[in-house]
mmCIF file of C-alpha atoms in Angstrom:
data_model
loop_
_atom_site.group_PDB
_atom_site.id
_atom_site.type_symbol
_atom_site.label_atom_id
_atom_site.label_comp_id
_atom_site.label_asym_id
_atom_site.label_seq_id
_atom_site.Cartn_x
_atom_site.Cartn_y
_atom_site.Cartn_z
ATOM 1 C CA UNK D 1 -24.319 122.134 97.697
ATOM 2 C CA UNK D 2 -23.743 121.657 94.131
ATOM 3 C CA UNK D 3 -20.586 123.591 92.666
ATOM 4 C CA UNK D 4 -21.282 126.150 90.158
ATOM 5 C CA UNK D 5 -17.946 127.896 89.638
ATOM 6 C CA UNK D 6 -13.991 127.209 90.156
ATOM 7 C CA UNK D 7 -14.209 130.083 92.586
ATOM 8 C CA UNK D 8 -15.792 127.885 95.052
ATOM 9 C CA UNK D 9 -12.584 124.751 94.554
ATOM 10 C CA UNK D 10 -8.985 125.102 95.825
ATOM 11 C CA UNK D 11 -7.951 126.511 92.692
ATOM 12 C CA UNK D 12 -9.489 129.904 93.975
ATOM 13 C CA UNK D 13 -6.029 130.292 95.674
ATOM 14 C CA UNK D 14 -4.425 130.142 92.374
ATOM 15 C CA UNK D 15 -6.232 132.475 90.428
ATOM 16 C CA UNK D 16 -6.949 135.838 90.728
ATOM 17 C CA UNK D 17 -10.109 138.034 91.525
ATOM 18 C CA UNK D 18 -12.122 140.386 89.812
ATOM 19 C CA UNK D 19 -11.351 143.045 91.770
ATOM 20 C CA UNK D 20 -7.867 142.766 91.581
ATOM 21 C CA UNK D 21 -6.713 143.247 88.114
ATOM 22 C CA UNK D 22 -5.432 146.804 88.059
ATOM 23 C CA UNK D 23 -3.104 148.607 89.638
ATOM 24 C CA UNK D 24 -2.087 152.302 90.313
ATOM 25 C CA UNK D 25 1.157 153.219 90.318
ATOM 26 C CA UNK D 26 3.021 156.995 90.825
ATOM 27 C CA UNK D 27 5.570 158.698 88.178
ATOM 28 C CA UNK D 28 8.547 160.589 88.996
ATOM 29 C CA UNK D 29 6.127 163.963 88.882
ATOM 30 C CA UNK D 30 3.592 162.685 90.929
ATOM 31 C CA UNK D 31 1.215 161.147 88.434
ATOM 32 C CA UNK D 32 -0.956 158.661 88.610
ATOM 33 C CA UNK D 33 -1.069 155.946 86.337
ATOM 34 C CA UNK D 34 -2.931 152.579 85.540
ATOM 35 C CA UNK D 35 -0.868 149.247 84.378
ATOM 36 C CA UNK D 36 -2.349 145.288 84.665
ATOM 37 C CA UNK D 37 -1.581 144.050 88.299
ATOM 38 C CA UNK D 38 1.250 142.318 88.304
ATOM 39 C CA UNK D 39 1.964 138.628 88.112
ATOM 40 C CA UNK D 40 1.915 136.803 91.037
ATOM 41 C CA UNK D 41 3.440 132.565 91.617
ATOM 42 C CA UNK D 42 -0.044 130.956 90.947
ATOM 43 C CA UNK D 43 -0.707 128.302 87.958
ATOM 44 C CA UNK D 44 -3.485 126.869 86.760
ATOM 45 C CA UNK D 45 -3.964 123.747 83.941
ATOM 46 C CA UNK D 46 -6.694 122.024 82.844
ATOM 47 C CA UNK D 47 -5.850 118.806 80.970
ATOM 48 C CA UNK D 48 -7.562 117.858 77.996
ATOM 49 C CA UNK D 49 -8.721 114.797 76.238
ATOM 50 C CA UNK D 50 -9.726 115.575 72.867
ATOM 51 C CA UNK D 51 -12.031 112.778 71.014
ATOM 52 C CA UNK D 52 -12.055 112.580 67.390
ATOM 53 C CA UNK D 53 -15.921 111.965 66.465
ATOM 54 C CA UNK D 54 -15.709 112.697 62.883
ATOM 55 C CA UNK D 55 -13.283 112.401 60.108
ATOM 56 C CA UNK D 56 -10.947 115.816 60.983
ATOM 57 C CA UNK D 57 -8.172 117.286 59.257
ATOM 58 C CA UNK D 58 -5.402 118.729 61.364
ATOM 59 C CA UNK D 59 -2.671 119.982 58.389
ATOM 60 C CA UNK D 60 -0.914 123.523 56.858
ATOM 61 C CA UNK D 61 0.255 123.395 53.026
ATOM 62 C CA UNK D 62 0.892 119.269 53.268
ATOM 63 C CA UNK D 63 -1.619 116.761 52.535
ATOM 64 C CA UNK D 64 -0.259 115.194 55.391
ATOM 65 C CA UNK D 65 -1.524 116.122 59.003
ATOM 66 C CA UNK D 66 1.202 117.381 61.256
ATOM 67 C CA UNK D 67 3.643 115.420 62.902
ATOM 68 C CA UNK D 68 6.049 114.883 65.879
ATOM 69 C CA UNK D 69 8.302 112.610 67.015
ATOM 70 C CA UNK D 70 7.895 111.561 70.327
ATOM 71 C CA UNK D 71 9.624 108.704 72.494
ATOM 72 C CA UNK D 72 11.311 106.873 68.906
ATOM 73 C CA UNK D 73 7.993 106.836 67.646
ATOM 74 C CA UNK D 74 5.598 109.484 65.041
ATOM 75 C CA UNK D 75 2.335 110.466 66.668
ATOM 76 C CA UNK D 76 -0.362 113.547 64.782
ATOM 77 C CA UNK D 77 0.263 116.944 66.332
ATOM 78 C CA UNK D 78 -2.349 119.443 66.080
ATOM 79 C CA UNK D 79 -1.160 123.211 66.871
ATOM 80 C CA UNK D 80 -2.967 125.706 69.019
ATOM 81 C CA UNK D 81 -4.369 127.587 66.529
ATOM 82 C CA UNK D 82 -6.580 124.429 65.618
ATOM 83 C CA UNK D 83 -8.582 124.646 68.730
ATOM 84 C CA UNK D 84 -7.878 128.236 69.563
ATOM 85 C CA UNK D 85 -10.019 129.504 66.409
ATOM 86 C CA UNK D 86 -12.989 127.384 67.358
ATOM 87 C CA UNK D 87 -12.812 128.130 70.948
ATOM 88 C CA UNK D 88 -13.007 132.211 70.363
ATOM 89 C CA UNK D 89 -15.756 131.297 68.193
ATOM 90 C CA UNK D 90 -18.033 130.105 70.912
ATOM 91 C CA UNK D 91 -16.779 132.328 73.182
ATOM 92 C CA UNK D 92 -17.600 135.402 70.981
ATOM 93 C CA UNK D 93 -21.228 133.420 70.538
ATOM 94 C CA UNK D 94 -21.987 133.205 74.609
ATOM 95 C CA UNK D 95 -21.071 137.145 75.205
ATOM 96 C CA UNK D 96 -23.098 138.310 72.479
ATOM 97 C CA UNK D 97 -26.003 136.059 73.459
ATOM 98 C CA UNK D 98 -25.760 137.927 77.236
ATOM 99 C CA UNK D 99 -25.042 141.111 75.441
ATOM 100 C CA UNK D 100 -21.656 141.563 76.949
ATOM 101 C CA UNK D 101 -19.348 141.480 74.082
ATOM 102 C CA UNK D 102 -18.790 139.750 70.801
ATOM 103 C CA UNK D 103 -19.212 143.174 68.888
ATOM 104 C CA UNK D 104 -16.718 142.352 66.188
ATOM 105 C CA UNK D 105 -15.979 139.281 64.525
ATOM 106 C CA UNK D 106 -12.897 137.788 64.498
ATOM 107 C CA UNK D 107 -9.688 139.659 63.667
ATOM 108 C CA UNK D 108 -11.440 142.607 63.232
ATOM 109 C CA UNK D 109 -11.751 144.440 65.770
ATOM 110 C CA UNK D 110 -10.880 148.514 65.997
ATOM 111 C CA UNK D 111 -11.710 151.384 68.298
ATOM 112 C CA UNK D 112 -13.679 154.016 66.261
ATOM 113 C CA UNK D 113 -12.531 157.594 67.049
ATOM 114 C CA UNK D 114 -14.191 158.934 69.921
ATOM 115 C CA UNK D 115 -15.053 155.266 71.430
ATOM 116 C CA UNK D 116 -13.403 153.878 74.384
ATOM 117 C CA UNK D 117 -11.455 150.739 73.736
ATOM 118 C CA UNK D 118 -13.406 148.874 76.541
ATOM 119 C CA UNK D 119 -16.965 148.778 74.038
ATOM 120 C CA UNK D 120 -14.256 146.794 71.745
ATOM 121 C CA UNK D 121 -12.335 144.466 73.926
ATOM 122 C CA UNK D 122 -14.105 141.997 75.615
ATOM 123 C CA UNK D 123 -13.939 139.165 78.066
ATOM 124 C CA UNK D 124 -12.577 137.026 74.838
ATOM 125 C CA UNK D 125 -9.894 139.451 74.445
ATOM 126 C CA UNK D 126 -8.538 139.031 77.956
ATOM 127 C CA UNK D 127 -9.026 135.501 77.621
ATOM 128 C CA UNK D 128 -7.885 134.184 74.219
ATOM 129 C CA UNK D 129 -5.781 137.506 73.472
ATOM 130 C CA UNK D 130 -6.653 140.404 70.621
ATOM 131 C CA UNK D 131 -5.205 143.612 68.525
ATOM 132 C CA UNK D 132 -6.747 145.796 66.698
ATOM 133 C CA UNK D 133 -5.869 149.448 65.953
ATOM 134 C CA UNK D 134 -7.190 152.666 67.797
ATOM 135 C CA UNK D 135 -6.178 156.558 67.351
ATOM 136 C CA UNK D 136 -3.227 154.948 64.683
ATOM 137 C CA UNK D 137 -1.875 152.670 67.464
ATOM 138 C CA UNK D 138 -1.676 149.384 67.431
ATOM 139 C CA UNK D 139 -3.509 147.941 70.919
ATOM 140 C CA UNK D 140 -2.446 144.416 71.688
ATOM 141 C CA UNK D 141 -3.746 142.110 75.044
ATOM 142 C CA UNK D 142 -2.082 139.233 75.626
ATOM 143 C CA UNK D 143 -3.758 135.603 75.887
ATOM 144 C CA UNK D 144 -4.645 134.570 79.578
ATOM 145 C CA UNK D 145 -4.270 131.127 78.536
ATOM 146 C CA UNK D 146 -1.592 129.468 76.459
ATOM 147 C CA UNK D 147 -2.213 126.065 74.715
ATOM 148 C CA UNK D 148 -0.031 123.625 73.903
ATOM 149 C CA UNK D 149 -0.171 121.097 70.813
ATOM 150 C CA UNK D 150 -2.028 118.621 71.392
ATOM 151 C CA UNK D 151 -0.140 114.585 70.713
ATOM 152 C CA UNK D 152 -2.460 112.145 69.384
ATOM 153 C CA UNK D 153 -2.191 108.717 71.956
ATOM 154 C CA UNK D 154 -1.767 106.345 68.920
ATOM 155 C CA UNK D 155 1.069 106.251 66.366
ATOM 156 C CA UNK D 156 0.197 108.065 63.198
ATOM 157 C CA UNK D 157 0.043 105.025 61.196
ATOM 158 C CA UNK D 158 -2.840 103.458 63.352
ATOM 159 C CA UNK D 159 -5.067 106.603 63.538
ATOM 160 C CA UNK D 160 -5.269 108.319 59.797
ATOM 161 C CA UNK D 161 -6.500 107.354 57.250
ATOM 162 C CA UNK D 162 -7.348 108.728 53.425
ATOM 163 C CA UNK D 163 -10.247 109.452 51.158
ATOM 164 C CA UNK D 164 -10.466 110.162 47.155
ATOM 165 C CA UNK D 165 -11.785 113.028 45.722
ATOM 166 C CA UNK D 166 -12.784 114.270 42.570
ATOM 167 C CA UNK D 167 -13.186 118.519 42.654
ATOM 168 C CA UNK D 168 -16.183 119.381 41.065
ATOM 169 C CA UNK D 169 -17.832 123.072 40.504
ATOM 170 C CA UNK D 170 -19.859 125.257 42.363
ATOM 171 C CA UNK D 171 -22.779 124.183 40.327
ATOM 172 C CA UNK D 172 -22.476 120.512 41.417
ATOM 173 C CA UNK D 173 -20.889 118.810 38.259
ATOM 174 C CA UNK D 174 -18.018 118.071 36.936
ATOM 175 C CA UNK D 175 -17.726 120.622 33.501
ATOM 176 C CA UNK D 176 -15.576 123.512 34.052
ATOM 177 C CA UNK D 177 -17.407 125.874 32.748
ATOM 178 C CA UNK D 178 -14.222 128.139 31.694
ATOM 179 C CA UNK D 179 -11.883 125.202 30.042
ATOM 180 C CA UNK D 180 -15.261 123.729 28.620
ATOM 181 C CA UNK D 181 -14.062 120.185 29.713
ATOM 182 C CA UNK D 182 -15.042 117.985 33.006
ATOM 183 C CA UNK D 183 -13.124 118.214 35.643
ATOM 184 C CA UNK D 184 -9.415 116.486 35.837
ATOM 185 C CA UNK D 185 -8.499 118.222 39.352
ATOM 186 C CA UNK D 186 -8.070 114.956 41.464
ATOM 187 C CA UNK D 187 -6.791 114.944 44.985
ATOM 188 C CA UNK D 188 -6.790 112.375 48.252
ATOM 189 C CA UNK D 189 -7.742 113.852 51.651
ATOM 190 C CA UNK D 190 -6.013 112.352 54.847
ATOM 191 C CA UNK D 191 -7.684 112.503 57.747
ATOM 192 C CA UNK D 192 -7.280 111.529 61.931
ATOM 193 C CA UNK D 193 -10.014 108.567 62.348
ATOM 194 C CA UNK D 194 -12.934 108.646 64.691
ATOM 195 C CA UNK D 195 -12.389 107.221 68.024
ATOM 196 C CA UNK D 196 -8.231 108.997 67.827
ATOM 197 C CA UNK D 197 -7.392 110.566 71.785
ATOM 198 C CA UNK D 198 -5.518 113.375 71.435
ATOM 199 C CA UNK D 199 -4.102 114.963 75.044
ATOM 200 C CA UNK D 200 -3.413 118.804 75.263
ATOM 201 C CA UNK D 201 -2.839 121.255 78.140
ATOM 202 C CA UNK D 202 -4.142 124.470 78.917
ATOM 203 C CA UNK D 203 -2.717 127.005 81.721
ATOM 204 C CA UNK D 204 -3.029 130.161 83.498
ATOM 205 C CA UNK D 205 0.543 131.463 84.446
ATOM 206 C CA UNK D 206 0.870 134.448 86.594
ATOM 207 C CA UNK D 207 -2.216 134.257 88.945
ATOM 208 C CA UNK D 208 -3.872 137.052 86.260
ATOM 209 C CA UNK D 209 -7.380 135.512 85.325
ATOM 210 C CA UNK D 210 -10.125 135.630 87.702
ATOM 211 C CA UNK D 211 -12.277 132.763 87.982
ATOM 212 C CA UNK D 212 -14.901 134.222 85.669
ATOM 213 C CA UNK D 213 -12.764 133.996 83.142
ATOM 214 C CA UNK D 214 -12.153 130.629 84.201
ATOM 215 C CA UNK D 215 -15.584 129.786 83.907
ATOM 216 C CA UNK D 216 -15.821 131.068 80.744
ATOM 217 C CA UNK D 217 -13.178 128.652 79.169
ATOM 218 C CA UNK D 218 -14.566 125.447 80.912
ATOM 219 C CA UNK D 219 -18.158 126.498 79.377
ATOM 220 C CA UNK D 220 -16.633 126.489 76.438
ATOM 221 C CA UNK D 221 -15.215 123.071 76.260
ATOM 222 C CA UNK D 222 -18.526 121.548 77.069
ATOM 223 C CA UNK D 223 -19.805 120.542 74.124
ATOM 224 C CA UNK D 224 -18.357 119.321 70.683
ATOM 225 C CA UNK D 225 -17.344 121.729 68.338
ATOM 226 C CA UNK D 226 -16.019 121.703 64.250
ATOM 227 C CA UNK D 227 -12.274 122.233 64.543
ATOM 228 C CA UNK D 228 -9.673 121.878 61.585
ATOM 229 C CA UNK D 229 -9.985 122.914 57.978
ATOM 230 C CA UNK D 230 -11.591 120.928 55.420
ATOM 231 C CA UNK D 231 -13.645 118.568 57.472
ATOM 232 C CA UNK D 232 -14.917 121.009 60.199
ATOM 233 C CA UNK D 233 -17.308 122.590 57.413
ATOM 234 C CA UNK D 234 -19.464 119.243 57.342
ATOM 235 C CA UNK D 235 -20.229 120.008 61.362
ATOM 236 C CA UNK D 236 -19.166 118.961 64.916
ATOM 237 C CA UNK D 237 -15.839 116.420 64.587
ATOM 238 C CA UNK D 238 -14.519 116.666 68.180
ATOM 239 C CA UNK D 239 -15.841 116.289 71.508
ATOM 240 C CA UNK D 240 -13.608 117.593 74.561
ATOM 241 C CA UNK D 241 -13.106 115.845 78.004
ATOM 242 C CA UNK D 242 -11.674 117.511 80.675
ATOM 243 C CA UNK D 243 -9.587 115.406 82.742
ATOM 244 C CA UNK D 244 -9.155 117.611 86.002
ATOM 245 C CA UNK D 245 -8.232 121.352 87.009
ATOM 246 C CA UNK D 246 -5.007 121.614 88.660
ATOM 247 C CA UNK D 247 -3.341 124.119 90.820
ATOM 248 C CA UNK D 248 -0.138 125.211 92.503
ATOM 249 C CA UNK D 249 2.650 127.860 92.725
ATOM 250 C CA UNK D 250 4.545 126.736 89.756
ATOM 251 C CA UNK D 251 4.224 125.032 86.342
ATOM 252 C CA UNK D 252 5.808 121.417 85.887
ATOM 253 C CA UNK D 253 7.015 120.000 83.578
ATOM 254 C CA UNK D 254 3.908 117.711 82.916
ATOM 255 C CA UNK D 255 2.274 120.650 81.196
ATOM 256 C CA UNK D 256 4.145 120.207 78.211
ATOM 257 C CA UNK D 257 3.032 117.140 76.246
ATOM 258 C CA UNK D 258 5.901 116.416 74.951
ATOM 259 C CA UNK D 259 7.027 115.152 78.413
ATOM 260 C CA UNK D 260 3.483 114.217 79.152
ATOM 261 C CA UNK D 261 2.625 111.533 76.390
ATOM 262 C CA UNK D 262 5.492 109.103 77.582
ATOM 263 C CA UNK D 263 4.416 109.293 81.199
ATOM 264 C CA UNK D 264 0.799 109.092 80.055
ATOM 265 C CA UNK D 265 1.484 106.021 77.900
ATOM 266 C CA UNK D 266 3.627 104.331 80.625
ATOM 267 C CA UNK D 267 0.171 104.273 82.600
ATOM 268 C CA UNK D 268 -2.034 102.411 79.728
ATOM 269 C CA UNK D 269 -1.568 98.736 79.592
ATOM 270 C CA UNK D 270 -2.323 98.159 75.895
ATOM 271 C CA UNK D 271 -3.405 99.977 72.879
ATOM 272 C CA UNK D 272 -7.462 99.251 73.611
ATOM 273 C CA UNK D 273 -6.512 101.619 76.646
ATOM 274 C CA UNK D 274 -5.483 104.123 74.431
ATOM 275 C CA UNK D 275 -8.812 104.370 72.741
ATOM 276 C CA UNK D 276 -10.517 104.550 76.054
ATOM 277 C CA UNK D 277 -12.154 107.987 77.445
ATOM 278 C CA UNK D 278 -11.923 107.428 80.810
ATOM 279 C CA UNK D 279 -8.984 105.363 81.327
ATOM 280 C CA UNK D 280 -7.323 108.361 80.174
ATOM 281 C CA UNK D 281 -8.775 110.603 81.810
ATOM 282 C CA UNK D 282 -8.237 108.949 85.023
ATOM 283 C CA UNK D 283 -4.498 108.507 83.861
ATOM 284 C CA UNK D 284 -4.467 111.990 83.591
ATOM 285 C CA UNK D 285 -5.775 113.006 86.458
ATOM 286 C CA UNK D 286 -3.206 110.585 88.513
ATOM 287 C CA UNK D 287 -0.234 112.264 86.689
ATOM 288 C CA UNK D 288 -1.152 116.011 87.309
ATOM 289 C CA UNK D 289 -2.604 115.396 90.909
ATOM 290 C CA UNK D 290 0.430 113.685 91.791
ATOM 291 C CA UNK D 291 2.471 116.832 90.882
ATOM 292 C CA UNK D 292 0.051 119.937 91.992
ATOM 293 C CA UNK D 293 -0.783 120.628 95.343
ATOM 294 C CA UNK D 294 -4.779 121.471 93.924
ATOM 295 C CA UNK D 295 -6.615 118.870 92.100
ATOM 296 C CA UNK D 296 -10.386 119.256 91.071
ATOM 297 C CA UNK D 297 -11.641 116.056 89.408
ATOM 298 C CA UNK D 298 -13.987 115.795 85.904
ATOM 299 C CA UNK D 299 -17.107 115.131 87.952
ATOM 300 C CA UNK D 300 -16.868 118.473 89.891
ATOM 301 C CA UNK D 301 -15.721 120.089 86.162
ATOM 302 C CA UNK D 302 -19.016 118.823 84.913
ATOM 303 C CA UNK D 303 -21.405 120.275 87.680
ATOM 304 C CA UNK D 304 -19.347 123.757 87.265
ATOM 305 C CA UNK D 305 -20.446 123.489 82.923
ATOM 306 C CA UNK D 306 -23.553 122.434 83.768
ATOM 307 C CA UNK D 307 -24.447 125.293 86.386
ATOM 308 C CA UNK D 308 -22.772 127.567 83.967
ATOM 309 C CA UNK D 309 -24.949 126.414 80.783
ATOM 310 C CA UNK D 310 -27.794 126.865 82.502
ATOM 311 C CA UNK D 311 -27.188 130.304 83.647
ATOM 312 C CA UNK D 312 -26.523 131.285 80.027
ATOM 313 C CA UNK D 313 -29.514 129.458 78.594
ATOM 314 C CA UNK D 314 -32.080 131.252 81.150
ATOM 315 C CA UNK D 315 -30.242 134.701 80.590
ATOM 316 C CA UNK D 316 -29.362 135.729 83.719
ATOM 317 C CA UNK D 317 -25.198 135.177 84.159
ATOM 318 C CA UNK D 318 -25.119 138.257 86.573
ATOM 319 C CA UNK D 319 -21.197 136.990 87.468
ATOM 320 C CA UNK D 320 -20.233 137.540 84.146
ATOM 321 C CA UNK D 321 -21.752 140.047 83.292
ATOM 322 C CA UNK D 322 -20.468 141.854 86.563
ATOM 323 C CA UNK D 323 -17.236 140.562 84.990
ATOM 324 C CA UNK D 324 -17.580 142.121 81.912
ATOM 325 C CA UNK D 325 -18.076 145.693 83.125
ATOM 326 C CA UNK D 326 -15.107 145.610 85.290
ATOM 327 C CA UNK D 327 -13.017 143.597 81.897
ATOM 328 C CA UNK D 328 -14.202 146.668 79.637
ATOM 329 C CA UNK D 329 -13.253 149.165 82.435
ATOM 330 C CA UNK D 330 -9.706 147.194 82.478
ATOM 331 C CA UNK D 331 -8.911 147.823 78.891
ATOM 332 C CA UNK D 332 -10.076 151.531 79.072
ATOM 333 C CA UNK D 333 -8.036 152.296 81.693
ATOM 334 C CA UNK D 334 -5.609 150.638 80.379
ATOM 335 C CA UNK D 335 -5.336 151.565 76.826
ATOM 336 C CA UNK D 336 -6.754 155.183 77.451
ATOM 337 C CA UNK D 337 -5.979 156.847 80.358
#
C-alpha cells in the first residue's frame, strides 16, 4: 500500500494529532479557559539538500553573499528568511487553491472588527508563524517549524562567482531621462553557481504539529522554487531534496549545521562527492538515522509528495481541509474566547 502521509510512518509517534491541540484548563474562580496543549518530548527534522539550478543570490546590504566560518575554512550561508519567504509563498498558493486559507497576502494580515481571528489565521500561520493586529492587540502565533541556515558543501571560493552590469532605465536604455545623460550607474553581481549543495535542517520541537501540517511542508518542498533577491525574479533557481524524516524524543546536536557540515564532509571522499545529489543525501540520511530512533527514507518522502500533489491537483484534500477547520477553530479559541 503506497504511503500517502507521515501519519502512516514511525514519525506519527513524534508528532501530534489533530485532535489534540487545545486544551482546557480551570481559573482560581472556576472558569474555564482555552490555551495551546502543551509541549510534549517529541522531535521531528527533515534534512535538506538544497541544489542551486540557477545563478542565485543569497546576500543583505553586501555585494558579497553571506558567510561563515566553519571547520578553518569559509563556506556561503544562506539565513532562514531566504527559504522561509518562498516557502509561505507556496503555502499561501495551495490553501487558497482548496479554499482553506491564503486570504491575506503576506505580512498583512488583520482581524476586521466583528470577524473571528480563525477566517484570518490559517494553516500557514500555525505552520510558518504570523501577527497581525485585532481589536488594537497585537496577535502573534509562533512558527511550528524553525529553520536553520543552510552551509553551502563547497568553500566559497569554488562555488560563486560574478557578473557585470550596467543599470539601465525602466524604458530599456541607457539615458536617464532626469540627468539627460546615459547611464554611469555600474555595479558587479556575485552569485552561488549552479550545481552548489547547500544542507539545512528543519524541525518540529515540542510534539505540537499534527501530521497535516506535516504534510503540508513536505508538499511544499517538492518542486523548485525562486528563492533569494535579485536572481529569483528571472524564475525557479533552486530545487530541494529531502534527505530523510527523522524522529525521536529529543533534538541532537546534528540538527544544527554548524556541527553537521564537518560530520557530513568527513563522509564524502572528494570534492566530485560534494557536487553529488545523492551521495549526499545518502550521507545524510546515515548521519541522522544513526542518531534518531525514527528514520523515513527519500523514497517513502517522495510517494507521501506525490500522493499529496495529486490530492491538491484533483481538488479533493478532505485531510486538510478537515485540518483547516479545526486550525481556524484553534486560533479562535485561542485568541477570542
Amino acid at each position: 500500500m503506497a504511503i500517502s502521509s507521515i501519519a502512516q510512518t514511525k514519525i506519527a509517534e513524534n508528532i501530534n494529532t489533530i485532535d489534540n491541540m487545545l486544551e482546557s484548563y480551570l481559573d482560581q474562580k472556576a472558569k474555564a479557559y482555552i490555551a495551546p496543549a502543551r509541549k510534549n518530548l517529541g522531535v521531528t527534522t527533515i534534512a535538506l539538500v538544497r541544489e542551486v539550478i540557477a545563478p542565485t543570490v543569497f546576500r543583505n546590504e553586501d555585494a558579497e553573499p553571506l558567510t561563515a566560518d566553519v571547520a578553518s575554512n569559509i563556506f556561503v550561508r544562506a539565513t532562514p528568511n531566504k527559504f522561509k519567504f518562498g516557502e509561505r509563498a507556496r503555502v499561501l498558493q495551495i490553501l487558497r487553491s482548496l479554499e482553506v486559507g491564503g486570504n491575506y497576502a503576506q505580512n498583512r494580515l488583520f482581524v476586521p472588527k466583528g470577524k473571528a481571528s480563525g477566517d484570518c489565521f490559517d494553516a500557514c500561520s500555525f505552520l510558518l508563524g504570523d501577527s497581525g493586529l485585532g481589536d488594537g492587540r497585537v496577535l502573534s502565533a509562533a512558527a511550528a517549524v524553525k529553520y536553520t541556515d543552510a552551509l553551502s558543501l563547497q568553500p566559497e571560493a569554488f562555488c560563486v562567482d560574478s557578473t557585470f552590469h550596467v543599470r539601465g532605465s525602466e524604458q530599456g536604455t541607457l539615458f536617464d531621462e532626469v540627468n539627460k545623460k546615459n547611464t554611469d550607474n555600474l555595479f558587479s553581481r556575485i552569485y552561488i553557481q549552479p550545481g552548489t549543495l547547500m544542507i539545512q535542517t528543519l524541525t518540529f520541537t515540542g510534539k505540537t504539529a499534527p501530521a497535516e501540517i506535516v504534510d503540508l511542508l513536505l508538499t511544499t518542498l517538492a518542486s523548485p522554487m525562486a528563492y533569494g533577491g535579485q536572481t529569483s525574479v528571472t524564475g525557479v533557481n533552486v530545487q530541494t531534496h529531502i534527505a530523510g524524516v527523522f524522529g525521536g524524543d529529543f533534538e541532537v546536536a546534528e540538527n544544527s549545521p554548524y556541527v553537521l557540515l564537518p560530520k557530513l564532509l568527513s563522509k564524502l571522499d572528494n570534492d566530485d562527492q560534494a557536487m553529488d545529489v545523492s551521495i549526499v543525501k545518502q550521507a545524510l540520511f546515515d548521519i541522522f538515522s544513526s542518531v534518531y530512533p525514527n528514520a523515513v527514507t527519500s523514497e517513502v518522502v517522495a510517494e507521501i509528495q506525490s500522493a499529496q500533489l495529486d490530492k491538491i491537483a484533483n481538488r479533493e484534500h478532505e485531510e486538510l481541509t478537515a485540518a483547516s477547520k479545526v486550525i481556524s477553530d484553534y486560533f479562535t479559541r485561542y485568541f477570542d474566547k
